[in-house]
Coordinates of C-alpha atoms in Angstrom, one line a residue:
X1 CA 112.5 119.4 97.4
X2 CA 111.5 117.4 100.6
X3 CA 114.5 114.5 100.5
X4 CA 117.2 115.0 102.7
X5 CA 120.5 116.1 102.3
X6 CA 121.8 112.8 103.7
X7 CA 119.8 110.2 102.1
X8 CA 117.1 109.0 104.5
X9 CA 117.8 105.4 104.9
X10 CA 118.4 105.1 108.4
X11 CA 115.9 105.8 111.0
X12 CA 118.3 108.6 112.8
X13 CA 117.4 109.6 116.5
X14 CA 117.5 112.5 118.2
X15 CA 120.7 111.5 119.3
X16 CA 123.4 113.8 117.4
X17 CA 127.0 113.1 119.0
X18 CA 129.8 116.1 118.3
X19 CA 132.6 114.9 120.3
X20 CA 133.5 111.3 122.7
X21 CA 135.5 110.9 126.0
X22 CA 136.3 107.2 127.2
X23 CA 132.7 104.9 127.2
X24 CA 131.0 109.0 127.3
X25 CA 129.8 110.5 124.3
X26 CA 128.2 114.6 123.9
X27 CA 125.3 116.0 121.8
X28 CA 125.7 119.3 120.5
X29 CA 124.0 121.1 123.5
X30 CA 126.3 118.9 125.8
X31 CA 123.7 116.3 126.4
X32 CA 125.8 113.4 127.8
X33 CA 125.4 109.9 127.1
X34 CA 126.4 106.3 129.0
X35 CA 127.6 105.1 125.4
X36 CA 127.3 100.9 125.8
X37 CA 126.3 101.0 121.8
X38 CA 130.2 101.5 121.1
X39 CA 129.0 102.3 117.4
X40 CA 127.7 98.7 117.4
X41 CA 130.7 97.3 118.4
X42 CA 133.5 99.7 117.0
X43 CA 134.2 101.5 119.5
X44 CA 136.2 99.2 121.4
X45 CA 138.6 102.0 122.7
X46 CA 135.7 103.7 123.4
X47 CA 136.3 107.4 122.5
X48 CA 139.3 109.6 122.3
X49 CA 141.2 106.4 123.6
X50 CA 144.9 107.5 123.1
X51 CA 147.2 105.0 122.0
X52 CA 144.7 105.1 118.5
X53 CA 144.1 108.8 118.6
X54 CA 147.8 109.5 118.7
X55 CA 148.7 106.5 116.0
X56 CA 146.3 108.7 113.4
X57 CA 146.9 111.6 114.4
X58 CA 151.0 110.3 113.3
X59 CA 150.2 108.7 110.4
X60 CA 147.8 111.3 108.4
X61 CA 151.3 113.9 109.3
X62 CA 153.0 110.8 107.2
X63 CA 151.7 109.4 104.6
X64 CA 147.4 108.9 104.6
X65 CA 146.9 106.8 100.4
X66 CA 149.0 105.3 98.0
X67 CA 148.0 102.6 95.3
X68 CA 148.1 99.3 96.0
X69 CA 150.2 98.7 92.7
X70 CA 153.0 99.6 95.2
X71 CA 154.5 98.2 97.8
X72 CA 153.1 98.4 101.1
X73 CA 155.1 98.2 104.5
X74 CA 152.3 99.5 106.4
X75 CA 150.0 95.9 105.2
X76 CA 152.9 93.7 105.2
X77 CA 153.1 94.5 109.2
X78 CA 150.2 94.8 110.3
X79 CA 149.0 91.7 108.5
X80 CA 152.2 89.7 110.0
X81 CA 151.1 90.6 113.2
X82 CA 147.2 89.0 112.1
X83 CA 148.6 86.1 110.5
X84 CA 151.1 85.4 113.9
X85 CA 147.9 85.4 116.1
X86 CA 145.4 83.9 114.7
X87 CA 145.0 80.0 111.7
X88 CA 145.4 82.4 109.1
X89 CA 148.5 82.7 106.9
X90 CA 147.0 85.7 104.4
X91 CA 145.3 88.2 104.9
X92 CA 143.4 90.7 102.9
X93 CA 142.8 94.7 104.4
X94 CA 139.6 96.0 103.2
X95 CA 137.8 98.9 104.3
X96 CA 134.2 97.2 105.9
X97 CA 132.6 93.9 107.5
X98 CA 130.4 93.9 104.2
X99 CA 133.3 94.2 102.2
X100 CA 135.6 91.5 104.7
X101 CA 132.7 89.3 104.2
X102 CA 132.6 89.3 99.6
X103 CA 136.4 89.0 100.1
X104 CA 135.6 85.6 101.8
X105 CA 132.9 84.9 99.5
X106 CA 135.2 84.7 96.9
X107 CA 137.8 83.4 98.4
X108 CA 135.8 79.9 99.2
X109 CA 134.3 80.1 95.2
X110 CA 137.7 80.3 94.4
X111 CA 139.0 78.3 95.8
X112 CA 136.8 75.4 94.2
X113 CA 137.0 76.9 91.0
X114 CA 140.6 76.8 90.8
X115 CA 140.9 73.1 91.6
X116 CA 138.7 72.7 88.8
X117 CA 135.4 72.5 90.6
X118 CA 133.7 75.3 89.1
X119 CA 130.2 73.9 90.0
X120 CA 131.4 73.9 93.9
X121 CA 129.6 77.8 94.3
X122 CA 127.1 77.7 96.3
X123 CA 128.0 78.7 100.6
X124 CA 125.2 77.3 103.1
X125 CA 124.1 80.3 105.4
X126 CA 122.0 80.4 108.4
X127 CA 118.6 81.9 109.1
X128 CA 118.4 85.5 110.6
X129 CA 122.3 86.1 109.6
X130 CA 123.4 89.2 109.0
X131 CA 126.4 89.7 106.8
X132 CA 126.2 93.3 105.8
X133 CA 124.0 94.9 103.0
X134 CA 125.8 94.7 99.7
X135 CA 123.7 92.7 96.8
X136 CA 126.3 89.4 98.1
X137 CA 125.9 90.0 101.8
X138 CA 121.4 90.3 101.6
X139 CA 121.8 87.5 99.3
X140 CA 123.2 85.3 101.8
X141 CA 120.1 85.8 104.3
X142 CA 117.1 85.1 104.3
X143 CA 115.7 88.8 106.5
X144 CA 112.9 89.6 104.0
X145 CA 113.4 93.4 105.7
X146 CA 117.1 93.5 103.6
X147 CA 116.1 91.9 100.6
X148 CA 112.6 93.3 100.1
X149 CA 113.2 95.6 96.8
X150 CA 116.3 93.9 95.3
X151 CA 115.4 91.5 93.5
X152 CA 116.6 89.3 91.7
X153 CA 119.1 88.4 94.3
X154 CA 122.3 86.2 93.3
X155 CA 122.3 82.7 93.4
X156 CA 124.9 81.1 95.1
X157 CA 123.4 80.6 98.9
X158 CA 121.4 78.1 100.7
X159 CA 119.5 79.1 103.7
X160 CA 118.9 76.7 106.3
X161 CA 118.5 77.1 110.3
X162 CA 120.7 78.6 112.3
X163 CA 122.5 76.1 115.5
X164 CA 120.4 73.2 113.0
X165 CA 123.3 70.7 113.1
X166 CA 121.4 67.9 110.7
X167 CA 119.4 70.7 108.7
X168 CA 123.3 71.6 107.4
X169 CA 124.7 68.7 106.8
X170 CA 121.4 67.9 104.6
X171 CA 121.8 70.5 103.1
X172 CA 125.1 69.6 101.1
X173 CA 124.8 68.9 96.9
X174 CA 127.8 68.7 95.2
X175 CA 127.0 72.2 94.7
X176 CA 127.9 73.2 97.9
X177 CA 131.4 75.2 98.7
X178 CA 131.3 75.6 101.9
X179 CA 129.0 76.7 105.0
X180 CA 129.3 80.8 105.9
X181 CA 128.2 81.7 110.0
X182 CA 128.8 83.9 112.4
X183 CA 129.3 81.7 115.6
X184 CA 127.7 84.3 117.3
X185 CA 124.8 86.0 115.9
X186 CA 124.7 89.7 116.2
X187 CA 121.7 91.5 114.3
X188 CA 119.9 88.4 115.1
X189 CA 119.7 88.6 118.5
X190 CA 122.7 87.5 120.6
X191 CA 123.0 84.4 120.0
X192 CA 125.9 82.2 120.5
X193 CA 126.4 79.1 118.1
X194 CA 126.4 75.8 120.3
X195 CA 129.4 73.7 120.2
X196 CA 127.6 70.8 118.3
X197 CA 127.2 73.2 116.1
X198 CA 130.2 74.5 115.2
X199 CA 132.6 71.4 115.7
X200 CA 130.1 70.0 113.6
X201 CA 130.2 72.3 110.7
X202 CA 134.1 71.6 110.7
X203 CA 133.7 68.1 111.0
X204 CA 131.3 68.5 107.1
X205 CA 133.8 71.0 105.8
X206 CA 137.2 68.0 106.5
X207 CA 134.9 65.2 105.4
X208 CA 133.6 67.1 102.4
X209 CA 136.7 69.7 101.5
X210 CA 134.4 72.2 101.8
X211 CA 135.6 76.2 103.3
X212 CA 134.4 77.0 106.6
X213 CA 133.9 81.0 106.4
X214 CA 133.5 82.5 109.7
X215 CA 132.0 86.1 109.6
X216 CA 133.8 87.8 112.4
X217 CA 132.8 91.1 111.9
X218 CA 130.7 91.8 115.1
X219 CA 131.9 88.7 117.6
X220 CA 135.7 89.1 116.6
X221 CA 138.6 90.8 118.0
X222 CA 138.3 90.8 121.3
X223 CA 134.2 91.1 122.0
X224 CA 133.8 88.0 123.1
X225 CA 137.5 87.6 125.7
X226 CA 138.8 85.9 123.3
X227 CA 140.5 87.6 120.3
X228 CA 138.5 85.3 118.3
X229 CA 135.2 83.8 119.3
X230 CA 135.9 81.0 117.1
X231 CA 138.7 80.3 119.8
X232 CA 135.7 79.3 122.3
X233 CA 135.0 76.2 120.0
X234 CA 138.3 74.0 119.7
X235 CA 138.1 74.7 116.0
X236 CA 139.9 76.8 113.3
X237 CA 138.4 78.3 109.9
X238 CA 139.0 78.3 106.5
X239 CA 138.6 81.8 106.5
X240 CA 137.1 84.7 108.5
X241 CA 135.7 87.8 107.4
X242 CA 136.6 90.8 110.1
X243 CA 136.1 94.1 110.9
X244 CA 134.6 96.8 113.9
X245 CA 137.0 96.9 116.0
X246 CA 139.5 95.7 114.1
X247 CA 139.9 99.8 113.7
X248 CA 138.8 100.8 116.6
X249 CA 136.1 103.6 114.8
X250 CA 138.6 104.3 111.6
X251 CA 137.5 102.1 108.4
X252 CA 139.8 98.8 108.4
X253 CA 137.8 95.4 107.7
X254 CA 140.0 92.3 106.8
X255 CA 139.4 88.6 104.9
X256 CA 142.1 85.8 106.8
X257 CA 142.6 82.9 104.6
X258 CA 144.7 79.8 105.5
X259 CA 147.5 79.4 102.5
X260 CA 145.2 76.0 101.5
X261 CA 141.5 78.4 101.1
X262 CA 143.6 81.7 99.6
X263 CA 145.1 79.1 96.7
X264 CA 142.7 81.0 94.2
X265 CA 143.1 84.4 95.0
X266 CA 145.9 85.2 92.5
X267 CA 147.1 88.2 91.2
X268 CA 144.3 90.0 89.5
X269 CA 141.1 88.2 91.2
X270 CA 140.3 90.8 94.1
X271 CA 141.2 94.0 94.4
X272 CA 140.1 97.7 96.8
X273 CA 141.5 101.3 96.2
X274 CA 141.4 102.0 99.9
X275 CA 141.7 98.9 101.6
X276 CA 145.2 98.8 103.2
X277 CA 145.9 102.4 103.0
X278 CA 148.5 104.0 105.4
X279 CA 146.5 105.6 107.4
X280 CA 144.1 102.2 108.1
X281 CA 146.9 100.3 109.1
X282 CA 148.2 102.6 111.9
X283 CA 144.8 102.6 113.4
X284 CA 144.9 98.7 113.1
X285 CA 148.2 98.8 114.8
X286 CA 147.5 101.0 117.3
X287 CA 143.8 98.6 118.6
X288 CA 146.4 95.5 118.5
X289 CA 149.0 96.7 120.4
X290 CA 146.2 97.7 123.2
X291 CA 143.9 94.9 122.6
X292 CA 145.9 91.9 121.7
X293 CA 147.5 90.3 125.1
X294 CA 145.9 88.1 127.6
X295 CA 145.8 90.6 130.7
X296 CA 143.3 93.0 128.2
X297 CA 141.5 89.7 126.7
X298 CA 141.6 88.9 130.6
X299 CA 140.3 91.8 131.8
X300 CA 137.5 91.7 128.7
X301 CA 136.5 88.6 130.1
X302 CA 136.4 90.0 134.1
X303 CA 133.7 92.7 133.1
X304 CA 131.7 90.5 130.8
X305 CA 131.3 88.5 134.1
X306 CA 130.5 91.5 136.7
X307 CA 128.2 92.4 133.9
X308 CA 126.5 89.5 132.8
X309 CA 126.3 88.7 136.8
X310 CA 124.8 92.4 137.7
X311 CA 122.4 92.1 134.5
X312 CA 120.8 88.9 136.1
X313 CA 120.8 90.4 139.3
X314 CA 118.7 93.3 138.1
X315 CA 116.5 91.3 136.1
X316 CA 114.1 89.7 138.9
X317 CA 113.3 93.3 140.1
X318 CA 112.2 94.4 136.3
X319 CA 110.9 90.6 135.3
X320 CA 107.8 92.4 133.5
X321 CA 110.2 93.8 130.9
X322 CA 112.7 91.3 130.7
X323 CA 113.4 87.8 130.4
X324 CA 117.1 87.0 130.3
X325 CA 120.5 87.2 129.4
X326 CA 123.1 85.5 126.7
X327 CA 125.9 86.0 125.1
X328 CA 129.5 85.9 125.9
X329 CA 131.8 88.4 127.4
X330 CA 131.3 92.2 126.4
X331 CA 128.6 90.8 123.4
X332 CA 125.7 90.9 126.0
X333 CA 122.0 90.7 124.7
X334 CA 118.6 90.8 127.0
X335 CA 115.5 89.3 126.0
X336 CA 112.9 91.5 126.4
X337 CA 109.3 90.4 127.0
X338 CA 108.7 94.5 125.1
X339 CA 109.4 95.9 122.3
X340 CA 113.1 96.3 122.1
X341 CA 113.3 98.8 120.0
X342 CA 110.7 100.8 122.1
X343 CA 113.4 100.5 125.2
X344 CA 116.1 102.0 123.7
X345 CA 115.0 104.4 122.3
X346 CA 113.4 105.4 125.9
X347 CA 117.4 104.5 127.0
X348 CA 117.8 107.3 124.6
X349 CA 116.1 110.0 126.1
X350 CA 117.6 109.0 129.8
X351 CA 121.2 109.5 128.8
X352 CA 122.2 105.3 128.1
X353 CA 122.9 104.4 124.3
X354 CA 122.3 100.7 123.5
X355 CA 121.3 98.9 120.3
X356 CA 117.5 96.6 119.5
X357 CA 118.4 93.5 117.4
X358 CA 116.2 90.6 116.8
X359 CA 114.4 88.6 119.2
X360 CA 113.9 91.4 120.8
X361 CA 116.8 91.6 122.1
X362 CA 118.6 94.8 123.9
X363 CA 122.0 94.5 122.7
X364 CA 124.7 95.4 125.4
X365 CA 128.5 96.1 123.6
X366 CA 129.7 98.7 125.5
X367 CA 134.0 100.0 124.6
X368 CA 136.2 96.9 125.9
X369 CA 138.2 99.6 128.1
X370 CA 135.0 100.5 131.1
X371 CA 136.1 99.4 134.5
X372 CA 134.0 98.3 136.9
X373 CA 132.7 101.6 138.1
X374 CA 131.3 102.1 134.2
X375 CA 129.4 98.3 134.7
X376 CA 127.9 99.9 138.1
X377 CA 126.8 103.1 136.4
X378 CA 125.0 101.3 133.2
X379 CA 123.4 98.8 135.7
X380 CA 121.7 101.1 137.8
X381 CA 120.3 103.8 135.2
X382 CA 119.0 101.3 132.9
X383 CA 117.0 99.6 136.7
X384 CA 116.1 103.2 137.6
X385 CA 115.2 103.4 133.6
X386 CA 112.9 100.3 134.0
X387 CA 111.9 101.3 137.1
X388 CA 110.3 104.6 135.6
X389 CA 109.1 103.0 132.0
X390 CA 106.5 100.9 134.3
X391 CA 104.6 104.1 134.7
X392 CA 103.0 104.4 131.4
X393 CA 102.7 101.0 130.8
X394 CA 100.7 100.5 133.8
X395 CA 98.8 103.5 133.0
X396 CA 97.8 102.2 129.7

């Protein structure tokens, strides 16, 4: 037998963390890594945060799981907090981002079915998007690397160019249910949508009674310095998928919706065995206790400005490697002139964790609790790594 016990679907790096502390991870042999990947925007409180750790420990000793056949005081409490803080009137809890997007797709389609328009089932989606790896979410993207080998894909999606409002407008037909879009593409290369595009989608939805579905799995939960990224655009969605940071590292996702959008989501239309379990709810409550306030969001904005400014100052010193910085808050990307994936691997060898993305981008997604000292350490170490990276390139 040659296959590994863990199914080999990840190109796993030599980094093998066994412990975390704040913004650092430690490997099996004591190696220390500065973690500016955060589990791909998941560990927004870093590692071992006392508020999150205490909440999980106490809830684990009290009640971990019960069926959704029973009432959920824990789920009701967290849902109420999210409703009070956002556009939403109701919440369905999931275990992951892909599940949250799936629930959002179903909610959008069910809205039209509820109103006697079952023919309105197609969601317009956008190029280079990433919505997950389930059959529905890979069907919603045009990325061949996600879709290859999984045909036949599911119908009900039409892909047009990201940030192209005219293309979105022309794609609307009698079968359109709405739009599914990331306000800031993550896997696609840290690409924020324009104000015109997002506001235009909202206007199209209002004009044609369509659902605006936002995938904020990566860009939501304070990462951009707003609680959700849609706040930067002065609009509100009908449905929103959240996950990653919402549990601070504990598996948790959520589909948020207005009362109007959720009109078709009645008893029997959706469910989840583990979604909304008490342990996940405790983690979600703890995350909100830390991040859901103006002081913390201002800290994210300040650290984002400091980090971006430091990176922009550094780039001219290595302009053969780096081109520009983009993104919002602490969701930043450095567009590279060389292979970003190779450079991410090189950084890992030098104790710095980042993430590659599309469009040859190096993603910088630190824990939201970073301080100025961490910004300084990251940029200095990144600059030193870039300087050393020149040698083999020049020798070649």
